[in-house]
Amino acid sequence: MALPDLTKRLLIMNVARLTTRRAWQARGVNSTATASASDERARAVSLDARDPLAGFRSRFLIPDDDLIYLDGNSLGRLPASTPGRVAQVLTEQWGDRLIRSWEDGWLELPSVVGDRLGTGLLGARPGETIVCDTVTTNLFKLLHAAYDLRPERSIVVADRADFPTDRYVATEVARQRGGAVAWLGPMTPGATRASGLRVGDVLPRLHDAVAVVVLSVVDYRTAAIADVRGITAAVHEVGALALWDCSHAVGAIPLDLPAAGVDLAVGCSYKYLNGGPGAPAWLWVNQGLHGELGTPSIPGWLGRADAFAMGPEYQPASGVRRFVTGTTSPIGMTCVDEGVALVRDAGVARIRAKSELLTAYAIDLVDSWLAPLGVRLGSPRAATERGSHVSVHHPDAKALSTALADRSVVTDYRTPDGIRLGLSPLTTRFTDVHDAVLALRGLLAPG
Ligand SMILES: *Cc1c(COP(=O)(O)O)cnc(C)c1O
């Protein structure tokens, strides 16, 4: 698998950087394994040396350089510029300007940050994206909006393998609207999608009573990428709307929602966008639908036209602005803004290119080191068909994930037998991938 001559040369060239090898030796790797592994580590070192995004790691606050953090798909790292900007919001804006800060710009943040996110990362046109609330709340609002746009229809199509919140909200909104969910599947509990959703998976559920199809672009467990464009076109064939959850996609893979014909979308800001824990999420509505939107399911005062008129009845603000419910924290909004700025600086195309290499490298090592020890790959093998994490399966996944954490390798366990290795292109190094898989091998074949 490795190129022996090249790796030897690089081993000599990069001998200084190999001092961190002590860190992975300390992760419980035996000496014979270490000998064969050092060539492989040199390969990882050389991949890092040639990585055009390597410099972005220094734009994050990383207090422990030896911690291998492979969970950026659940909670991205802290951009180095965020604490300073948040401090400014706290002291200069809140502290000094107090209530006047709303007029100074806070009120516009949902749209301003939304447009930066949307135009930079979603292919959106200005005025289509807002940052507010959680993905859960935004899904609720947009599913109701979809029912309002298709009042004579009763069915939501959703995926049994989707993230819990998407399944729960689809079920509840369908119930509230006197309809039902038509599930893609059937899937036995715990079963995962090894390949991304295709038109053929959705077609059997599509007919003229379907109001909306809600699916995730990237499967949260296996990282399999759905055929957004093809499925959206098929959904339109029966007159229904397509709502895509981009939580595991935004900031990791290129998205062009208008070009794909998507109607509605939601997504998360604290994963690959590094907006921080509980950062406000976003929602997007194709401008072609703005004229048909009605009263949102949560008609909040800040989503009202002329909010400060404090009018007797709700009148929707124009466009997506109506989906702003109440007051969203300018602090969280600022965190999202910084995370989005970093991703825009790096460029989604370069992020995607590195992501494909990182996941391919991880799969390479899983194949040669872990497959013989009973580990099964859960993610698609074709780079173009997977997002930025790799899932592996083993009956002892839970204990293994805990043991890895004890060795400063942070992954996450997904019931019943999965471990996700989240590879965030702006901060994850090839050596991190190497060291983590080696540590896992050390756990499975100790001594
Ligand atoms: C992370 C994630 C969410 C998170 O929802 P919140 O309400 O913001 O906590 C929702 N859906 C998917 C697919 C996700 O990956």
GROMACS .gro file of C-alpha atoms and ligand atoms in nm:
model
  462
    1MET     CA    1   0.000   0.000   0.000
    2ALA     CA    2   0.274   0.250   0.091
    3LEU     CA    3   0.551   0.342  -0.152
    4PRO     CA    4   0.862   0.211   0.029
    5ASP     CA    5   1.127   0.428  -0.142
    6LEU     CA    6   0.930   0.744  -0.118
    7THR     CA    7   0.831   0.683   0.240
    8LYS     CA    8   1.192   0.612   0.338
    9ARG     CA    9   1.307   0.937   0.185
   10LEU     CA   10   1.028   1.124   0.354
   11LEU     CA   11   1.108   0.950   0.679
   12ILE     CA   12   1.455   1.100   0.667
   13MET     CA   13   1.326   1.440   0.560
   14ASN     CA   14   1.066   1.452   0.829
   15VAL     CA   15   1.252   1.290   1.110
   16ALA     CA   16   1.207   1.597   1.327
   17ARG     CA   17   0.832   1.581   1.298
   18LEU     CA   18   0.832   1.219   1.405
   19THR     CA   19   0.904   1.311   1.762
   20THR     CA   20   0.531   1.310   1.824
   21ARG     CA   21   0.558   0.938   1.759
   22ARG     CA   22   0.614   0.905   2.131
   23ALA     CA   23   0.259   1.022   2.173
   24TRP     CA   24   0.118   0.740   1.965
   25GLN     CA   25   0.355   0.484   2.107
   26ALA     CA   26   0.212   0.583   2.441
   27ARG     CA   27  -0.129   0.496   2.298
   28GLY     CA   28  -0.043   0.131   2.344
   29VAL     CA   29   0.121   0.016   2.023
   30ASN     CA   30   0.360  -0.279   2.056
   31SER     CA   31   0.712  -0.272   1.919
   32THR     CA   32   0.671  -0.502   1.614
   33ALA     CA   33   0.370  -0.308   1.508
   34THR     CA   34   0.567   0.011   1.558
   35ALA     CA   35   0.842  -0.099   1.317
   36SER     CA   36   0.601  -0.163   1.031
   37ALA     CA   37   0.390   0.133   1.128
   38SER     CA   38   0.672   0.387   1.112
   39ASP     CA   39   0.688   0.366   0.731
   40GLU     CA   40   0.316   0.419   0.723
   41ARG     CA   41   0.343   0.713   0.957
   42ALA     CA   42   0.599   0.870   0.730
   43ARG     CA   43   0.339   0.850   0.458
   44ALA     CA   44   0.095   1.038   0.679
   45VAL     CA   45   0.361   1.296   0.759
   46SER     CA   46   0.425   1.349   0.389
   47LEU     CA   47   0.053   1.387   0.320
   48ASP     CA   48   0.039   1.655   0.588
   49ALA     CA   49   0.343   1.827   0.439
   50ARG     CA   50   0.169   1.849   0.102
   51ASP     CA   51  -0.167   1.959   0.243
   52PRO     CA   52  -0.261   2.304   0.113
   53LEU     CA   53  -0.502   2.352   0.405
   54ALA     CA   54  -0.249   2.256   0.675
   55GLY     CA   55  -0.208   2.620   0.776
   56PHE     CA   56  -0.573   2.649   0.876
   57ARG     CA   57  -0.514   2.443   1.187
   58SER     CA   58  -0.331   2.740   1.338
   59ARG     CA   59  -0.646   2.949   1.297
   60PHE     CA   60  -0.815   2.739   1.566
   61LEU     CA   61  -0.748   2.733   1.938
   62ILE     CA   62  -0.595   2.393   2.000
   63PRO     CA   63  -0.457   2.381   2.354
   64ASP     CA   64  -0.357   2.013   2.340
   65ASP     CA   65  -0.181   1.932   2.015
   66ASP     CA   66  -0.157   1.563   2.107
   67LEU     CA   67  -0.530   1.519   2.148
   68ILE     CA   68  -0.664   1.346   1.840
   69TYR     CA   69  -1.003   1.497   1.787
   70LEU     CA   70  -1.216   1.302   1.541
   71ASP     CA   71  -1.552   1.438   1.645
   72GLY     CA   72  -1.565   1.767   1.458
   73ASN     CA   73  -1.873   1.633   1.280
   74SER     CA   74  -2.053   1.654   1.614
   75LEU     CA   75  -1.889   1.965   1.756
   76GLY     CA   76  -1.638   2.155   1.546
   77ARG     CA   77  -1.334   2.318   1.703
   78LEU     CA   78  -1.308   2.673   1.831
   79PRO     CA   79  -1.181   2.926   1.573
   80ALA     CA   80  -0.903   3.138   1.724
   81SER     CA   81  -1.079   3.458   1.623
   82THR     CA   82  -1.408   3.372   1.795
   83PRO     CA   83  -1.325   3.456   2.160
   84GLY     CA   84  -1.205   3.805   2.064
   85ARG     CA   85  -1.513   3.880   1.860
   86VAL     CA   86  -1.742   3.743   2.129
   87ALA     CA   87  -1.562   3.954   2.388
   88GLN     CA   88  -1.627   4.255   2.168
   89VAL     CA   89  -1.996   4.170   2.144
   90LEU     CA   90  -2.011   4.133   2.521
   91THR     CA   91  -1.815   4.436   2.632
   92GLU     CA   92  -1.850   4.690   2.352
   93GLN     CA   93  -2.194   4.600   2.226
   94TRP     CA   94  -2.383   4.461   2.523
   95GLY     CA   95  -2.175   4.628   2.794
   96ASP     CA   96  -2.138   4.970   2.640
   97ARG     CA   97  -2.412   5.015   2.382
   98LEU     CA   98  -2.672   4.812   2.570
   99ILE     CA   99  -3.016   4.812   2.408
  100ARG     CA  100  -2.894   5.043   2.131
  101SER     CA  101  -2.701   4.747   1.988
  102TRP     CA  102  -3.022   4.603   1.846
  103GLU     CA  103  -3.048   4.906   1.623
  104ASP     CA  104  -2.671   4.904   1.561
  105GLY     CA  105  -2.696   4.571   1.383
  106TRP     CA  106  -2.811   4.291   1.611
  107LEU     CA  107  -3.160   4.287   1.461
  108GLU     CA  108  -3.019   4.226   1.115
  109LEU     CA  109  -2.784   3.944   1.217
  110PRO     CA  110  -3.019   3.657   1.121
  111SER     CA  111  -3.025   3.784   0.763
  112VAL     CA  112  -2.669   3.918   0.748
  113VAL     CA  113  -2.505   3.603   0.883
  114GLY     CA  114  -2.761   3.398   0.693
  115ASP     CA  115  -2.659   3.555   0.364
  116ARG     CA  116  -2.287   3.508   0.435
  117LEU     CA  117  -2.355   3.143   0.507
  118GLY     CA  118  -2.600   3.095   0.222
  119THR     CA  119  -2.418   3.274  -0.058
  120GLY     CA  120  -2.082   3.128   0.045
  121LEU     CA  121  -2.176   2.770   0.120
  122LEU     CA  122  -2.521   2.686  -0.017
  123GLY     CA  123  -2.513   2.852  -0.359
  124ALA     CA  124  -2.796   3.067  -0.225
  125ARG     CA  125  -2.905   3.404  -0.355
  126PRO     CA  126  -2.921   3.693  -0.107
  127GLY     CA  127  -3.237   3.690   0.101
  128GLU     CA  128  -3.290   3.312   0.096
  129THR     CA  129  -3.113   3.211   0.418
  130ILE     CA  130  -3.158   3.305   0.781
  131VAL     CA  131  -2.975   3.195   1.093
  132CYS     CA  132  -3.200   3.125   1.390
  133ASP     CA  133  -3.322   2.863   1.636
  134THR     CA  134  -3.220   2.497   1.620
  135VAL     CA  135  -3.236   2.251   1.332
  136THR     CA  136  -3.524   2.087   1.514
  137THR     CA  137  -3.728   2.408   1.531
  138ASN     CA  138  -3.641   2.502   1.174
  139LEU     CA  139  -3.750   2.160   1.049
  140PHE     CA  140  -4.078   2.202   1.233
  141LYS     CA  141  -4.138   2.543   1.078
  142LEU     CA  142  -4.046   2.438   0.725
  143LEU     CA  143  -4.244   2.112   0.733
  144HIS     CA  144  -4.551   2.309   0.835
  145ALA     CA  145  -4.473   2.563   0.563
  146ALA     CA  146  -4.454   2.278   0.313
  147TYR     CA  147  -4.799   2.156   0.420
  148ASP     CA  148  -4.926   2.513   0.377
  149LEU     CA  149  -4.779   2.524   0.027
  150ARG     CA  150  -4.948   2.192  -0.061
  151PRO     CA  151  -5.272   2.217   0.143
  152GLU     CA  152  -5.455   1.941  -0.042
  153ARG     CA  153  -5.184   1.683   0.036
  154SER     CA  154  -5.129   1.483   0.354
  155ILE     CA  155  -4.814   1.272   0.328
  156VAL     CA  156  -4.455   1.339   0.439
  157VAL     CA  157  -4.193   1.103   0.302
  158ALA     CA  158  -3.905   1.054   0.546
  159ASP     CA  159  -3.621   0.810   0.607
  160ARG     CA  160  -3.614   0.555   0.888
  161ALA     CA  161  -3.235   0.581   0.889
  162ASP     CA  162  -3.239   0.958   0.934
  163PHE     CA  163  -3.124   1.151   1.240
  164PRO     CA  164  -3.374   1.118   1.527
  165THR     CA  165  -3.494   1.477   1.528
  166ASP     CA  166  -3.585   1.457   1.158
  167ARG     CA  167  -3.791   1.142   1.216
  168TYR     CA  168  -3.961   1.271   1.527
  169VAL     CA  169  -4.050   1.610   1.382
  170ALA     CA  170  -4.175   1.457   1.055
  171THR     CA  171  -4.397   1.220   1.254
  172GLU     CA  172  -4.539   1.495   1.474
  173VAL     CA  173  -4.599   1.753   1.201
  174ALA     CA  174  -4.773   1.488   0.988
  175ARG     CA  175  -4.991   1.402   1.288
  176GLN     CA  176  -5.075   1.766   1.354
  177ARG     CA  177  -5.177   1.808   0.991
  178GLY     CA  178  -5.394   1.499   0.993
  179GLY     CA  179  -5.155   1.317   0.763
  180ALA     CA  180  -4.895   1.046   0.795
  181VAL     CA  181  -4.534   0.964   0.724
  182ALA     CA  182  -4.449   0.727   0.442
  183TRP     CA  183  -4.116   0.584   0.549
  184LEU     CA  184  -3.828   0.490   0.330
  185GLY     CA  185  -3.695   0.158   0.436
  186PRO     CA  186  -3.790  -0.079   0.580
  187MET     CA  187  -3.488  -0.081   0.800
  188THR     CA  188  -3.443  -0.296   1.107
  189PRO     CA  189  -3.351  -0.092   1.417
  190GLY     CA  190  -2.985  -0.001   1.409
  191ALA     CA  191  -2.945  -0.083   1.041
  192THR     CA  192  -2.752   0.184   0.851
  193ARG     CA  193  -2.745   0.309   0.495
  194ALA     CA  194  -2.426   0.183   0.341
  195SER     CA  195  -2.495   0.377   0.023
  196GLY     CA  196  -2.660   0.712  -0.034
  197LEU     CA  197  -3.027   0.748  -0.119
  198ARG     CA  198  -3.102   0.728  -0.491
  199VAL     CA  199  -3.409   0.808  -0.696
  200GLY     CA  200  -3.499   0.440  -0.697
  201ASP     CA  201  -3.518   0.436  -0.316
  202VAL     CA  202  -3.767   0.721  -0.307
  203LEU     CA  203  -3.974   0.657  -0.619
  204PRO     CA  204  -4.199   0.386  -0.468
  205ARG     CA  205  -4.321   0.637  -0.206
  206LEU     CA  206  -4.397   0.921  -0.447
  207HIS     CA  207  -4.752   0.998  -0.558
  208ASP     CA  208  -4.990   1.291  -0.574
  209ALA     CA  209  -5.079   1.290  -0.204
  210VAL     CA  210  -4.720   1.358  -0.100
  211ALA     CA  211  -4.674   1.715   0.024
  212VAL     CA  212  -4.305   1.705   0.110
  213VAL     CA  213  -4.006   1.472   0.115
  214VAL     CA  214  -3.760   1.537   0.399
  215LEU     CA  215  -3.418   1.372   0.377
  216SER     CA  216  -3.058   1.431   0.482
  217VAL     CA  217  -2.793   1.512   0.225
  218VAL     CA  218  -2.527   1.323   0.421
  219ASP     CA  219  -2.626   1.024   0.636
  220TYR     CA  220  -2.526   1.104   0.994
  221ARG     CA  221  -2.400   0.754   1.061
  222THR     CA  222  -2.240   0.631   0.739
  223ALA     CA  223  -2.170   0.966   0.565
  224ALA     CA  224  -2.335   0.830   0.248
  225ILE     CA  225  -2.435   1.119   0.018
  226ALA     CA  226  -2.784   1.124  -0.129
  227ASP     CA  227  -2.856   1.214  -0.492
  228VAL     CA  228  -3.002   1.555  -0.407
  229ARG     CA  229  -3.057   1.670  -0.762
  230GLY     CA  230  -3.207   1.346  -0.891
  231ILE     CA  231  -3.437   1.291  -0.594
  232THR     CA  232  -3.551   1.653  -0.595
  233ALA     CA  233  -3.643   1.623  -0.963
  234ALA     CA  234  -3.839   1.304  -0.895
  235VAL     CA  235  -4.018   1.472  -0.603
  236HIS     CA  236  -4.116   1.759  -0.831
  237GLU     CA  237  -4.252   1.512  -1.088
  238VAL     CA  238  -4.538   1.437  -0.847
  239GLY     CA  239  -4.581   1.800  -0.747
  240ALA     CA  240  -4.433   1.762  -0.399
  241LEU     CA  241  -4.163   1.970  -0.229
  242ALA     CA  242  -3.810   1.865  -0.136
  243LEU     CA  243  -3.674   1.963   0.206
  244TRP     CA  244  -3.310   1.872   0.259
  245ASP     CA  245  -3.133   1.859   0.595
  246CYS     CA  246  -2.775   1.967   0.523
  247SER     CA  247  -2.645   1.932   0.880
  248HIS     CA  248  -2.364   1.689   0.797
  249ALA     CA  249  -2.300   1.843   0.456
  250VAL     CA  250  -2.266   2.217   0.501
  251GLY     CA  251  -1.903   2.322   0.520
  252ALA     CA  252  -1.789   1.974   0.416
  253ILE     CA  253  -1.924   1.921   0.065
  254PRO     CA  254  -2.012   2.170  -0.208
  255LEU     CA  255  -2.381   2.253  -0.215
  256ASP     CA  256  -2.576   2.445  -0.476
  257LEU     CA  257  -2.933   2.429  -0.355
  258PRO     CA  258  -3.087   2.650  -0.629
  259ALA     CA  259  -2.907   2.460  -0.904
  260ALA     CA  260  -3.034   2.131  -0.760
  261GLY     CA  261  -3.387   2.273  -0.765
  262VAL     CA  262  -3.424   2.229  -0.389
  263ASP     CA  263  -3.730   2.393  -0.232
  264LEU     CA  264  -3.646   2.407   0.139
  265ALA     CA  265  -3.340   2.331   0.348
  266VAL     CA  266  -3.217   2.338   0.705
  267GLY     CA  267  -2.878   2.278   0.862
  268CYS     CA  268  -2.658   2.292   1.161
  269SER     CA  269  -2.384   2.544   1.245
  270TYR     CA  270  -2.185   2.366   1.514
  271LYS     CA  271  -2.051   2.076   1.306
  272TYR     CA  272  -1.830   2.158   1.006
  273LEU     CA  273  -1.910   2.529   1.044
  274ASN     CA  274  -1.745   2.545   1.388
  275GLY     CA  275  -2.009   2.779   1.528
  276GLY     CA  276  -1.984   2.635   1.879
  277PRO     CA  277  -2.212   2.438   2.111
  278GLY     CA  278  -2.576   2.530   2.062
  279ALA     CA  279  -2.493   2.776   1.785
  280PRO     CA  280  -2.806   2.893   1.606
  281ALA     CA  281  -2.896   2.681   1.305
  282TRP     CA  282  -3.008   2.805   0.963
  283LEU     CA  283  -3.292   2.761   0.721
  284TRP     CA  284  -3.321   2.830   0.350
  285VAL     CA  285  -3.620   2.874   0.123
  286ASN     CA  286  -3.591   2.891  -0.255
  287GLN     CA  287  -3.683   3.244  -0.360
  288GLY     CA  288  -3.927   3.102  -0.614
  289LEU     CA  289  -4.151   3.006  -0.321
  290HIS     CA  290  -4.131   3.330  -0.125
  291GLY     CA  291  -4.442   3.474  -0.286
  292GLU     CA  292  -4.649   3.173  -0.181
  293LEU     CA  293  -4.542   3.155   0.184
  294GLY     CA  294  -4.810   3.217   0.444
  295THR     CA  295  -4.819   3.255   0.819
  296PRO     CA  296  -4.547   3.042   0.980
  297SER     CA  297  -4.635   2.778   1.238
  298ILE     CA  298  -4.449   2.981   1.502
  299PRO     CA  299  -4.556   3.340   1.432
  300GLY     CA  300  -4.309   3.520   1.655
  301TRP     CA  301  -4.284   3.892   1.703
  302LEU     CA  302  -3.947   3.923   1.527
  303GLY     CA  303  -4.082   3.746   1.221
  304ARG     CA  304  -4.353   4.003   1.188
  305ALA     CA  305  -4.351   4.280   0.931
  306ASP     CA  306  -4.252   4.595   1.117
  307ALA     CA  307  -4.191   4.409   1.442
  308PHE     CA  308  -4.168   4.720   1.655
  309ALA     CA  309  -4.510   4.839   1.555
  310MET     CA  310  -4.618   4.574   1.808
  311GLY     CA  311  -4.932   4.533   1.602
  312PRO     CA  312  -5.246   4.359   1.725
  313GLU     CA  313  -5.214   4.067   1.483
  314TYR     CA  314  -4.934   3.884   1.317
  315GLN     CA  315  -4.844   3.990   0.965
  316PRO     CA  316  -4.557   3.793   0.816
  317ALA     CA  317  -4.235   3.974   0.733
  318SER     CA  318  -4.139   3.925   0.370
  319GLY     CA  319  -3.952   3.616   0.253
  320VAL     CA  320  -3.762   3.394   0.496
  321ARG     CA  321  -3.752   3.667   0.756
  322ARG     CA  322  -4.097   3.550   0.872
  323PHE     CA  323  -3.934   3.233   1.006
  324VAL     CA  324  -3.739   3.428   1.266
  325THR     CA  325  -3.934   3.344   1.580
  326GLY     CA  326  -3.801   3.543   1.872
  327THR     CA  327  -3.471   3.678   1.997
  328THR     CA  328  -3.169   3.478   1.887
  329SER     CA  329  -2.846   3.548   2.076
  330PRO     CA  330  -2.606   3.788   1.899
  331ILE     CA  331  -2.331   3.599   2.080
  332GLY     CA  332  -2.419   3.272   1.910
  333MET     CA  333  -2.474   3.453   1.582
  334THR     CA  334  -2.124   3.601   1.604
  335CYS     CA  335  -1.978   3.256   1.665
  336VAL     CA  336  -2.152   3.129   1.351
  337ASP     CA  337  -2.023   3.428   1.155
  338GLU     CA  338  -1.661   3.352   1.252
  339GLY     CA  339  -1.696   2.983   1.170
  340VAL     CA  340  -1.853   3.059   0.834
  341ALA     CA  341  -1.581   3.314   0.755
  342LEU     CA  342  -1.311   3.051   0.812
  343VAL     CA  343  -1.484   2.799   0.589
  344ARG     CA  344  -1.534   3.061   0.318
  345ASP     CA  345  -1.165   3.156   0.341
  346ALA     CA  346  -1.054   2.799   0.295
  347GLY     CA  347  -1.306   2.742   0.017
  348VAL     CA  348  -1.546   2.450   0.005
  349ALA     CA  349  -1.375   2.305  -0.305
  350ARG     CA  350  -1.041   2.277  -0.124
  351ILE     CA  351  -1.213   2.148   0.190
  352ARG     CA  352  -1.387   1.882  -0.017
  353ALA     CA  353  -1.063   1.781  -0.191
  354LYS     CA  354  -0.887   1.729   0.142
  355SER     CA  355  -1.189   1.557   0.290
  356GLU     CA  356  -1.186   1.298   0.011
  357LEU     CA  357  -0.817   1.232   0.072
  358LEU     CA  358  -0.859   1.211   0.449
  359THR     CA  359  -1.148   0.966   0.430
  360ALA     CA  360  -0.971   0.761   0.160
  361TYR     CA  361  -0.663   0.743   0.379
  362ALA     CA  362  -0.869   0.634   0.678
  363ILE     CA  363  -1.040   0.362   0.473
  364ASP     CA  364  -0.703   0.245   0.342
  365LEU     CA  365  -0.579   0.195   0.697
  366VAL     CA  366  -0.905   0.037   0.812
  367ASP     CA  367  -0.877  -0.213   0.525
  368SER     CA  368  -0.521  -0.313   0.596
  369TRP     CA  369  -0.510  -0.289   0.976
  370LEU     CA  370  -0.859  -0.332   1.112
  371ALA     CA  371  -1.053  -0.547   0.866
  372PRO     CA  372  -0.843  -0.855   0.956
  373LEU     CA  373  -0.937  -0.789   1.320
  374GLY     CA  374  -1.310  -0.801   1.260
  375VAL     CA  375  -1.383  -0.436   1.186
  376ARG     CA  376  -1.631  -0.365   0.907
  377LEU     CA  377  -1.644  -0.043   0.707
  378GLY     CA  378  -1.984   0.127   0.719
  379SER     CA  379  -1.919   0.416   0.480
  380PRO     CA  380  -1.923   0.411   0.099
  381ARG     CA  381  -1.594   0.320  -0.067
  382ALA     CA  382  -1.626   0.569  -0.350
  383ALA     CA  383  -1.493   0.905  -0.230
  384THR     CA  384  -1.758   1.093  -0.427
  385GLU     CA  385  -2.031   0.908  -0.239
  386ARG     CA  386  -1.932   0.990   0.117
  387GLY     CA  387  -1.912   1.301   0.330
  388SER     CA  388  -1.635   1.380   0.575
  389HIS     CA  389  -1.660   1.104   0.829
  390VAL     CA  390  -1.592   0.733   0.818
  391SER     CA  391  -1.793   0.484   1.017
  392VAL     CA  392  -1.658   0.149   1.125
  393HIS     CA  393  -1.842  -0.132   1.295
  394HIS     CA  394  -1.733  -0.380   1.558
  395PRO     CA  395  -1.934  -0.567   1.823
  396ASP     CA  396  -1.728  -0.397   2.097
  397ALA     CA  397  -1.760  -0.049   1.945
  398LYS     CA  398  -1.876   0.112   2.266
  399ALA     CA  399  -1.589  -0.019   2.478
  400LEU     CA  400  -1.341   0.056   2.200
  401SER     CA  401  -1.457   0.415   2.169
  402THR     CA  402  -1.420   0.459   2.546
  403ALA     CA  403  -1.074   0.301   2.543
  404LEU     CA  404  -0.972   0.532   2.258
  405ALA     CA  405  -1.089   0.831   2.459
  406ASP     CA  406  -0.870   0.712   2.748
  407ARG     CA  407  -0.581   0.730   2.499
  408SER     CA  408  -0.669   1.086   2.395
  409VAL     CA  409  -0.840   0.979   2.074
  410VAL     CA  410  -1.188   1.131   2.068
  411THR     CA  411  -1.432   0.953   1.835
  412ASP     CA  412  -1.798   0.890   1.881
  413TYR     CA  413  -1.992   0.579   1.938
  414ARG     CA  414  -2.322   0.531   1.760
  415THR     CA  415  -2.553   0.258   1.880
  416PRO     CA  416  -2.544  -0.035   1.834
  417ASP     CA  417  -2.195  -0.110   1.700
  418GLY     CA  418  -2.061   0.195   1.517
  419ILE     CA  419  -1.769   0.429   1.572
  420ARG     CA  420  -1.758   0.747   1.368
  421LEU     CA  421  -1.423   0.896   1.277
  422GLY     CA  422  -1.505   1.257   1.197
  423LEU     CA  423  -1.241   1.414   0.975
  424SER     CA  424  -1.264   1.793   0.971
  425PRO     CA  425  -1.049   1.912   0.682
  426LEU     CA  426  -0.955   2.241   0.848
  427THR     CA  427  -0.812   2.081   1.160
  428THR     CA  428  -0.765   1.705   1.116
  429ARG     CA  429  -0.419   1.593   1.008
  430PHE     CA  430  -0.334   1.278   0.816
  431THR     CA  431  -0.113   1.186   1.112
  432ASP     CA  432  -0.422   1.212   1.334
  433VAL     CA  433  -0.597   0.959   1.111
  434HIS     CA  434  -0.294   0.734   1.116
  435ASP     CA  435  -0.245   0.754   1.491
  436ALA     CA  436  -0.611   0.696   1.565
  437VAL     CA  437  -0.643   0.387   1.346
  438LEU     CA  438  -0.317   0.256   1.486
  439ALA     CA  439  -0.447   0.307   1.839
  440LEU     CA  440  -0.760   0.114   1.746
  441ARG     CA  441  -0.547  -0.166   1.607
  442GLY     CA  442  -0.347  -0.163   1.931
  443LEU     CA  443  -0.669  -0.213   2.125
  444LEU     CA  444  -0.794  -0.496   1.904
  445ALA     CA  445  -0.461  -0.681   1.886
  446PRO     CA  446  -0.275  -0.593   2.203
  447GLY     CA  447   0.076  -0.719   2.280
  448LIG     C1  448  -2.683   1.754   1.408
  448LIG     C2  449  -2.810   1.732   1.339
  448LIG     C3  450  -2.927   1.793   1.385
  448LIG     C4  451  -2.921   1.879   1.509
  448LIG     O1  452  -3.042   1.937   1.545
  448LIG     P1  453  -3.048   2.047   1.659
  448LIG     O2  454  -3.193   2.070   1.677
  448LIG     O3  455  -2.979   2.170   1.609
  448LIG     O4  456  -2.984   1.993   1.781
  448LIG     C5  457  -3.043   1.771   1.314
  448LIG     N1  458  -3.046   1.690   1.205
  448LIG     C6  459  -2.934   1.629   1.159
  448LIG     C7  460  -2.940   1.543   1.037
  448LIG     C8  461  -2.814   1.648   1.226
  448LIG     O5  462  -2.703   1.588   1.183
   0.00000   0.00000   0.00000
